[in-house]
Amino acid sequence: MERYDAPLRVESADQLLPLARELADRDAAQIQADPAYAVTCTAGCGACCSQAVPVTRAEVRAIQDYVGGLGQDERDHIEASIEATAATLASHGITATNVDDERAYFDLGIPCPLLHEGSCSVRPVRPVACREYLVTSDPIHCATREDAQIVRISATNDLVHGYQRVSERLGEPDVLTLAPALAQGQQPAPPAVPAKSGAAMIRLLRSTPRR
Ligand code: SF4
């Protein structure tokens, strides 16, 4: 196992989010470079972006901070998209914490409000779940959720669940659904918790067996 520079002490999940993203991207790059796989995910394919995306509060904060730093036009566009999505979600009674049936959520046909002309408008800070979603099947099956036809690749590490466990240990156990979490507005700041060992948190991040 490689060694990663990590803070000696970790006080919030936000501190380890860049590492979680980096590891997920490395897994994805290795898979995409492996001739044993023929990954069909490509830049600009948003076929999977109407699914219920699981996120931690730190991931939502990172997206909100990123959007806040964009230029006025981009920010206005994303904020309008989130507002429109919020109205649709509200009409269905969907909140960030009550999506129990992700297939029923998909069937509502609500695209991620961060999807713009088929591309992710927050790509540098997109959630770990989006980074880990890789398929070898035709993207049409992702878009139509013909689940029996979707062939997903299991990355080396299950960083989605690893990062959720890190977040839980750092005082934020909630797993939210991305679109309604954005619709509900600014996330609170991370809670004050006793600092944890950085090395222990990295082990936890990387050691979650894939479910
Ligand atoms: S955050 Fe980006 S990659 Fe993830 S579902 Fe939304 S648009 Fe798609």
PDB file of C-alpha atoms and ligand atoms in Angstrom:
ATOM      1  CA  MET A   1       0.000   0.000   0.000  1.00  0.00           C
ATOM      2  CA  GLU A   2       1.368   3.418  -0.967  1.00  0.00           C
ATOM      3  CA  ARG A   3       1.914   6.104   1.608  1.00  0.00           C
ATOM      4  CA  TYR A   4       0.054   9.394   1.331  1.00  0.00           C
ATOM      5  CA  ASP A   5       0.877  12.693   2.883  1.00  0.00           C
ATOM      6  CA  ALA A   6      -1.814  13.267   5.416  1.00  0.00           C
ATOM      7  CA  PRO A   7      -2.373  15.642   8.252  1.00  0.00           C
ATOM      8  CA  LEU A   8      -1.211  14.128  11.541  1.00  0.00           C
ATOM      9  CA  ARG A   9      -4.554  14.997  13.025  1.00  0.00           C
ATOM     10  CA  VAL A  10      -7.859  15.234  11.189  1.00  0.00           C
ATOM     11  CA  GLU A  11     -10.677  17.355  12.549  1.00  0.00           C
ATOM     12  CA  SER A  12     -13.234  17.225   9.742  1.00  0.00           C
ATOM     13  CA  ALA A  13     -14.184  15.038   6.802  1.00  0.00           C
ATOM     14  CA  ASP A  14     -13.457  17.998   4.545  1.00  0.00           C
ATOM     15  CA  GLN A  15      -9.731  17.513   5.166  1.00  0.00           C
ATOM     16  CA  LEU A  16      -9.726  14.049   3.626  1.00  0.00           C
ATOM     17  CA  LEU A  17     -12.044  14.747   0.721  1.00  0.00           C
ATOM     18  CA  PRO A  18      -9.231  15.683  -1.725  1.00  0.00           C
ATOM     19  CA  LEU A  19      -7.530  12.366  -0.955  1.00  0.00           C
ATOM     20  CA  ALA A  20     -10.759  10.402  -1.407  1.00  0.00           C
ATOM     21  CA  ARG A  21     -11.198  12.045  -4.795  1.00  0.00           C
ATOM     22  CA  GLU A  22      -7.574  11.422  -5.770  1.00  0.00           C
ATOM     23  CA  LEU A  23      -7.806   7.734  -4.899  1.00  0.00           C
ATOM     24  CA  ALA A  24     -11.095   7.349  -6.767  1.00  0.00           C
ATOM     25  CA  ASP A  25      -9.587   9.036  -9.819  1.00  0.00           C
ATOM     26  CA  ARG A  26      -6.526   6.794  -9.653  1.00  0.00           C
ATOM     27  CA  ASP A  27      -8.700   3.694  -9.487  1.00  0.00           C
ATOM     28  CA  ALA A  28     -10.726   4.939 -12.445  1.00  0.00           C
ATOM     29  CA  ALA A  29      -7.613   5.810 -14.481  1.00  0.00           C
ATOM     30  CA  GLN A  30      -6.118   2.370 -13.858  1.00  0.00           C
ATOM     31  CA  ILE A  31      -9.312   0.668 -14.942  1.00  0.00           C
ATOM     32  CA  GLN A  32      -9.639   2.828 -18.036  1.00  0.00           C
ATOM     33  CA  ALA A  33      -6.032   2.092 -19.016  1.00  0.00           C
ATOM     34  CA  ASP A  34      -6.487  -1.656 -18.558  1.00  0.00           C
ATOM     35  CA  PRO A  35      -7.091  -3.386 -21.891  1.00  0.00           C
ATOM     36  CA  ALA A  36      -9.015  -6.082 -20.027  1.00  0.00           C
ATOM     37  CA  TYR A  37     -11.816  -3.559 -19.720  1.00  0.00           C
ATOM     38  CA  ALA A  38     -13.532  -1.607 -22.448  1.00  0.00           C
ATOM     39  CA  VAL A  39     -14.944   1.257 -20.448  1.00  0.00           C
ATOM     40  CA  THR A  40     -17.708   3.048 -22.285  1.00  0.00           C
ATOM     41  CA  CYS A  41     -17.853   6.091 -19.978  1.00  0.00           C
ATOM     42  CA  THR A  42     -16.556   9.162 -21.799  1.00  0.00           C
ATOM     43  CA  ALA A  43     -16.280  12.867 -21.043  1.00  0.00           C
ATOM     44  CA  GLY A  44     -19.553  14.502 -21.914  1.00  0.00           C
ATOM     45  CA  CYS A  45     -21.647  11.392 -21.272  1.00  0.00           C
ATOM     46  CA  GLY A  46     -24.202  12.247 -18.627  1.00  0.00           C
ATOM     47  CA  ALA A  47     -26.251   9.105 -19.129  1.00  0.00           C
ATOM     48  CA  CYS A  48     -26.006   8.105 -15.465  1.00  0.00           C
ATOM     49  CA  CYS A  49     -26.672  11.586 -14.074  1.00  0.00           C
ATOM     50  CA  SER A  50     -30.354  11.139 -13.246  1.00  0.00           C
ATOM     51  CA  GLN A  51     -29.584   8.589 -10.578  1.00  0.00           C
ATOM     52  CA  ALA A  52     -29.749   9.257  -6.860  1.00  0.00           C
ATOM     53  CA  VAL A  53     -26.132  10.185  -6.070  1.00  0.00           C
ATOM     54  CA  PRO A  54     -25.092   9.413  -2.474  1.00  0.00           C
ATOM     55  CA  VAL A  55     -22.981  12.159  -0.921  1.00  0.00           C
ATOM     56  CA  THR A  56     -21.637  13.236   2.419  1.00  0.00           C
ATOM     57  CA  ARG A  57     -22.139  16.708   3.807  1.00  0.00           C
ATOM     58  CA  ALA A  58     -18.499  17.569   3.088  1.00  0.00           C
ATOM     59  CA  GLU A  59     -18.987  16.716  -0.578  1.00  0.00           C
ATOM     60  CA  VAL A  60     -21.998  19.011  -0.775  1.00  0.00           C
ATOM     61  CA  ARG A  61     -20.068  21.798   0.965  1.00  0.00           C
ATOM     62  CA  ALA A  62     -17.226  21.393  -1.533  1.00  0.00           C
ATOM     63  CA  ILE A  63     -19.616  21.697  -4.470  1.00  0.00           C
ATOM     64  CA  GLN A  64     -21.306  24.727  -2.938  1.00  0.00           C
ATOM     65  CA  ASP A  65     -17.943  26.404  -2.333  1.00  0.00           C
ATOM     66  CA  TYR A  66     -16.846  25.625  -5.890  1.00  0.00           C
ATOM     67  CA  VAL A  67     -20.029  27.035  -7.400  1.00  0.00           C
ATOM     68  CA  GLY A  68     -19.642  30.121  -5.215  1.00  0.00           C
ATOM     69  CA  GLY A  69     -16.239  30.715  -6.789  1.00  0.00           C
ATOM     70  CA  LEU A  70     -17.405  30.492 -10.399  1.00  0.00           C
ATOM     71  CA  GLY A  71     -18.048  33.455 -12.623  1.00  0.00           C
ATOM     72  CA  GLN A  72     -21.395  35.182 -12.409  1.00  0.00           C
ATOM     73  CA  ASP A  73     -22.889  33.621 -15.550  1.00  0.00           C
ATOM     74  CA  GLU A  74     -21.974  30.055 -14.622  1.00  0.00           C
ATOM     75  CA  ARG A  75     -23.112  30.592 -11.059  1.00  0.00           C
ATOM     76  CA  ASP A  76     -26.419  32.052 -12.184  1.00  0.00           C
ATOM     77  CA  HIS A  77     -27.003  29.133 -14.506  1.00  0.00           C
ATOM     78  CA  ILE A  78     -26.286  26.514 -11.853  1.00  0.00           C
ATOM     79  CA  GLU A  79     -28.316  28.311  -9.208  1.00  0.00           C
ATOM     80  CA  ALA A  80     -31.284  28.557 -11.584  1.00  0.00           C
ATOM     81  CA  SER A  81     -30.951  24.867 -12.360  1.00  0.00           C
ATOM     82  CA  ILE A  82     -30.871  23.994  -8.657  1.00  0.00           C
ATOM     83  CA  GLU A  83     -33.911  26.188  -8.032  1.00  0.00           C
ATOM     84  CA  ALA A  84     -35.886  24.492 -10.805  1.00  0.00           C
ATOM     85  CA  THR A  85     -34.856  21.076  -9.516  1.00  0.00           C
ATOM     86  CA  ALA A  86     -35.836  22.072  -5.974  1.00  0.00           C
ATOM     87  CA  ALA A  87     -39.373  22.833  -7.129  1.00  0.00           C
ATOM     88  CA  THR A  88     -39.671  19.448  -8.851  1.00  0.00           C
ATOM     89  CA  LEU A  89     -38.253  17.590  -5.858  1.00  0.00           C
ATOM     90  CA  ALA A  90     -40.574  19.435  -3.489  1.00  0.00           C
ATOM     91  CA  SER A  91     -43.584  18.504  -5.616  1.00  0.00           C
ATOM     92  CA  HIS A  92     -42.639  14.856  -5.071  1.00  0.00           C
ATOM     93  CA  GLY A  93     -41.876  15.309  -1.370  1.00  0.00           C
ATOM     94  CA  ILE A  94     -38.247  14.346  -1.861  1.00  0.00           C
ATOM     95  CA  THR A  95     -35.661  15.491   0.650  1.00  0.00           C
ATOM     96  CA  ALA A  96     -31.946  14.864   1.001  1.00  0.00           C
ATOM     97  CA  THR A  97     -32.552  12.109   3.536  1.00  0.00           C
ATOM     98  CA  ASN A  98     -35.712  10.319   2.437  1.00  0.00           C
ATOM     99  CA  VAL A  99     -34.713   8.648  -0.840  1.00  0.00           C
ATOM    100  CA  ASP A 100     -35.136   5.005   0.154  1.00  0.00           C
ATOM    101  CA  ASP A 101     -35.927   3.661  -3.286  1.00  0.00           C
ATOM    102  CA  GLU A 102     -33.279   4.845  -5.722  1.00  0.00           C
ATOM    103  CA  ARG A 103     -35.023   3.165  -8.663  1.00  0.00           C
ATOM    104  CA  ALA A 104     -38.233   5.100  -7.953  1.00  0.00           C
ATOM    105  CA  TYR A 105     -36.126   8.265  -7.745  1.00  0.00           C
ATOM    106  CA  PHE A 106     -34.567   7.545 -11.132  1.00  0.00           C
ATOM    107  CA  ASP A 107     -37.971   6.884 -12.657  1.00  0.00           C
ATOM    108  CA  LEU A 108     -38.991  10.453 -11.826  1.00  0.00           C
ATOM    109  CA  GLY A 109     -36.500  11.545 -14.510  1.00  0.00           C
ATOM    110  CA  ILE A 110     -34.897  14.396 -12.587  1.00  0.00           C
ATOM    111  CA  PRO A 111     -31.452  15.134 -14.057  1.00  0.00           C
ATOM    112  CA  CYS A 112     -28.734  16.299 -11.704  1.00  0.00           C
ATOM    113  CA  PRO A 113     -28.954  20.106 -11.585  1.00  0.00           C
ATOM    114  CA  LEU A 114     -25.189  20.197 -12.132  1.00  0.00           C
ATOM    115  CA  LEU A 115     -25.478  18.532 -15.533  1.00  0.00           C
ATOM    116  CA  HIS A 116     -25.134  21.088 -18.302  1.00  0.00           C
ATOM    117  CA  GLU A 117     -25.339  20.108 -21.970  1.00  0.00           C
ATOM    118  CA  GLY A 118     -24.331  16.544 -21.095  1.00  0.00           C
ATOM    119  CA  SER A 119     -21.318  17.509 -18.996  1.00  0.00           C
ATOM    120  CA  CYS A 120     -20.720  17.903 -15.296  1.00  0.00           C
ATOM    121  CA  SER A 121     -20.433  21.595 -14.455  1.00  0.00           C
ATOM    122  CA  VAL A 122     -18.537  20.873 -11.230  1.00  0.00           C
ATOM    123  CA  ARG A 123     -16.229  18.172 -12.574  1.00  0.00           C
ATOM    124  CA  PRO A 124     -13.192  18.995 -10.350  1.00  0.00           C
ATOM    125  CA  VAL A 125     -15.311  18.537  -7.219  1.00  0.00           C
ATOM    126  CA  ARG A 126     -17.873  15.995  -8.368  1.00  0.00           C
ATOM    127  CA  PRO A 127     -18.759  13.401  -5.757  1.00  0.00           C
ATOM    128  CA  VAL A 128     -16.739  10.248  -5.190  1.00  0.00           C
ATOM    129  CA  ALA A 129     -19.774   8.188  -6.278  1.00  0.00           C
ATOM    130  CA  CYS A 130     -19.692   9.860  -9.709  1.00  0.00           C
ATOM    131  CA  ARG A 131     -15.961   9.115 -10.022  1.00  0.00           C
ATOM    132  CA  GLU A 132     -16.430   5.443  -9.149  1.00  0.00           C
ATOM    133  CA  TYR A 133     -19.293   4.836 -11.576  1.00  0.00           C
ATOM    134  CA  LEU A 134     -17.715   3.041 -14.543  1.00  0.00           C
ATOM    135  CA  VAL A 135     -19.418   0.714 -16.985  1.00  0.00           C
ATOM    136  CA  THR A 136     -18.498  -1.402 -19.966  1.00  0.00           C
ATOM    137  CA  SER A 137     -22.051  -1.545 -21.298  1.00  0.00           C
ATOM    138  CA  ASP A 138     -23.756   0.758 -23.764  1.00  0.00           C
ATOM    139  CA  PRO A 139     -24.503   4.125 -22.067  1.00  0.00           C
ATOM    140  CA  ILE A 140     -28.088   3.862 -23.292  1.00  0.00           C
ATOM    141  CA  HIS A 141     -28.652   1.291 -20.560  1.00  0.00           C
ATOM    142  CA  CYS A 142     -27.494   3.794 -17.915  1.00  0.00           C
ATOM    143  CA  ALA A 143     -29.835   6.409 -19.359  1.00  0.00           C
ATOM    144  CA  THR A 144     -32.814   4.084 -19.382  1.00  0.00           C
ATOM    145  CA  ARG A 145     -31.847   2.079 -16.285  1.00  0.00           C
ATOM    146  CA  GLU A 146     -32.106  -1.293 -17.921  1.00  0.00           C
ATOM    147  CA  ASP A 147     -30.320  -2.616 -14.874  1.00  0.00           C
ATOM    148  CA  ALA A 148     -29.888  -6.142 -16.181  1.00  0.00           C
ATOM    149  CA  GLN A 149     -27.929  -4.734 -19.123  1.00  0.00           C
ATOM    150  CA  ILE A 150     -25.656  -2.427 -17.114  1.00  0.00           C
ATOM    151  CA  VAL A 151     -22.202  -3.885 -16.538  1.00  0.00           C
ATOM    152  CA  ARG A 152     -20.476  -1.951 -13.780  1.00  0.00           C
ATOM    153  CA  ILE A 153     -16.817  -2.334 -12.888  1.00  0.00           C
ATOM    154  CA  SER A 154     -15.890  -2.709  -9.256  1.00  0.00           C
ATOM    155  CA  ALA A 155     -13.006  -0.369  -8.453  1.00  0.00           C
ATOM    156  CA  THR A 156     -10.169  -1.591  -6.252  1.00  0.00           C
ATOM    157  CA  ASN A 157     -11.345   0.361  -3.244  1.00  0.00           C
ATOM    158  CA  ASP A 158     -14.900   1.129  -2.294  1.00  0.00           C
ATOM    159  CA  LEU A 159     -14.108   4.751  -1.624  1.00  0.00           C
ATOM    160  CA  VAL A 160     -17.738   5.813  -1.493  1.00  0.00           C
ATOM    161  CA  HIS A 161     -18.352   3.726   1.582  1.00  0.00           C
ATOM    162  CA  GLY A 162     -14.833   4.286   2.911  1.00  0.00           C
ATOM    163  CA  TYR A 163     -15.365   8.025   2.835  1.00  0.00           C
ATOM    164  CA  GLN A 164     -18.805   7.680   4.388  1.00  0.00           C
ATOM    165  CA  ARG A 165     -17.219   5.805   7.281  1.00  0.00           C
ATOM    166  CA  VAL A 166     -14.552   8.490   7.667  1.00  0.00           C
ATOM    167  CA  SER A 167     -17.277  11.136   7.687  1.00  0.00           C
ATOM    168  CA  GLU A 168     -19.204   9.226  10.325  1.00  0.00           C
ATOM    169  CA  ARG A 169     -16.131   9.056  12.562  1.00  0.00           C
ATOM    170  CA  LEU A 170     -15.713  12.807  12.137  1.00  0.00           C
ATOM    171  CA  GLY A 171     -19.220  13.609  13.298  1.00  0.00           C
ATOM    172  CA  GLU A 172     -21.185  13.629  10.037  1.00  0.00           C
ATOM    173  CA  PRO A 173     -22.928  10.258   9.629  1.00  0.00           C
ATOM    174  CA  ASP A 174     -25.616  11.414   7.187  1.00  0.00           C
ATOM    175  CA  VAL A 175     -25.562  10.073   3.667  1.00  0.00           C
ATOM    176  CA  LEU A 176     -27.547  12.517   1.549  1.00  0.00           C
ATOM    177  CA  THR A 177     -28.865  12.454  -1.999  1.00  0.00           C
ATOM    178  CA  LEU A 178     -27.070  15.072  -4.041  1.00  0.00           C
ATOM    179  CA  ALA A 179     -29.862  16.922  -5.873  1.00  0.00           C
ATOM    180  CA  PRO A 180     -32.159  17.471  -2.882  1.00  0.00           C
ATOM    181  CA  ALA A 181     -29.148  18.291  -0.689  1.00  0.00           C
ATOM    182  CA  LEU A 182     -28.232  21.088  -3.091  1.00  0.00           C
ATOM    183  CA  ALA A 183     -31.867  22.167  -3.252  1.00  0.00           C
ATOM    184  CA  GLN A 184     -32.002  22.520   0.516  1.00  0.00           C
ATOM    185  CA  GLY A 185     -29.302  25.188   0.529  1.00  0.00           C
ATOM    186  CA  GLN A 186     -26.015  25.755   2.258  1.00  0.00           C
ATOM    187  CA  GLN A 187     -24.712  22.929   4.374  1.00  0.00           C
ATOM    188  CA  PRO A 188     -23.758  23.686   7.963  1.00  0.00           C
ATOM    189  CA  ALA A 189     -20.075  23.922   8.853  1.00  0.00           C
ATOM    190  CA  PRO A 190     -18.494  20.669  10.030  1.00  0.00           C
ATOM    191  CA  PRO A 191     -19.127  19.900  13.700  1.00  0.00           C
ATOM    192  CA  ALA A 192     -16.401  20.278  16.318  1.00  0.00           C
ATOM    193  CA  VAL A 193     -15.143  16.782  17.128  1.00  0.00           C
ATOM    194  CA  PRO A 194     -12.041  15.459  18.882  1.00  0.00           C
ATOM    195  CA  ALA A 195      -9.233  15.233  16.334  1.00  0.00           C
ATOM    196  CA  LYS A 196      -8.485  11.801  14.922  1.00  0.00           C
ATOM    197  CA  SER A 197      -5.232  10.288  13.721  1.00  0.00           C
ATOM    198  CA  GLY A 198      -4.716  11.103  10.031  1.00  0.00           C
ATOM    199  CA  ALA A 199      -3.106   7.702   9.401  1.00  0.00           C
ATOM    200  CA  ALA A 200      -6.045   5.895  11.009  1.00  0.00           C
ATOM    201  CA  MET A 201      -8.524   7.861   8.945  1.00  0.00           C
ATOM    202  CA  ILE A 202      -6.669   7.023   5.730  1.00  0.00           C
ATOM    203  CA  ARG A 203      -6.646   3.351   6.642  1.00  0.00           C
ATOM    204  CA  LEU A 204     -10.381   3.551   7.217  1.00  0.00           C
ATOM    205  CA  LEU A 205     -10.873   5.355   3.902  1.00  0.00           C
ATOM    206  CA  ARG A 206      -9.018   2.682   1.961  1.00  0.00           C
ATOM    207  CA  SER A 207      -9.975  -0.462   3.813  1.00  0.00           C
ATOM    208  CA  THR A 208     -13.693  -0.637   3.246  1.00  0.00           C
ATOM    209  CA  PRO A 209     -14.401  -3.852   1.403  1.00  0.00           C
ATOM    210  CA  ARG A 210     -16.579  -3.450  -1.663  1.00  0.00           C
ATOM    211  CA  ARG A 211     -20.159  -4.451  -0.836  1.00  0.00           C
TER     212      ARG A 211
HETATM  213  S1  SF4 B   1     -22.289  15.793  -9.959  1.00  0.00           S
HETATM  214 FE1  SF4 B   1     -21.717  15.821 -12.128  1.00  0.00          FE
HETATM  215  S2  SF4 B   1     -21.133  13.694 -12.629  1.00  0.00           S
HETATM  216 FE2  SF4 B   1     -22.303  13.654 -10.699  1.00  0.00          FE
HETATM  217  S3  SF4 B   1     -24.465  13.273 -11.260  1.00  0.00           S
HETATM  218 FE3  SF4 B   1     -24.182  15.527 -11.156  1.00  0.00          FE
HETATM  219  S4  SF4 B   1     -23.638  16.162 -13.239  1.00  0.00           S
HETATM  220 FE4  SF4 B   1     -23.357  13.926 -13.124  1.00  0.00          FE
END
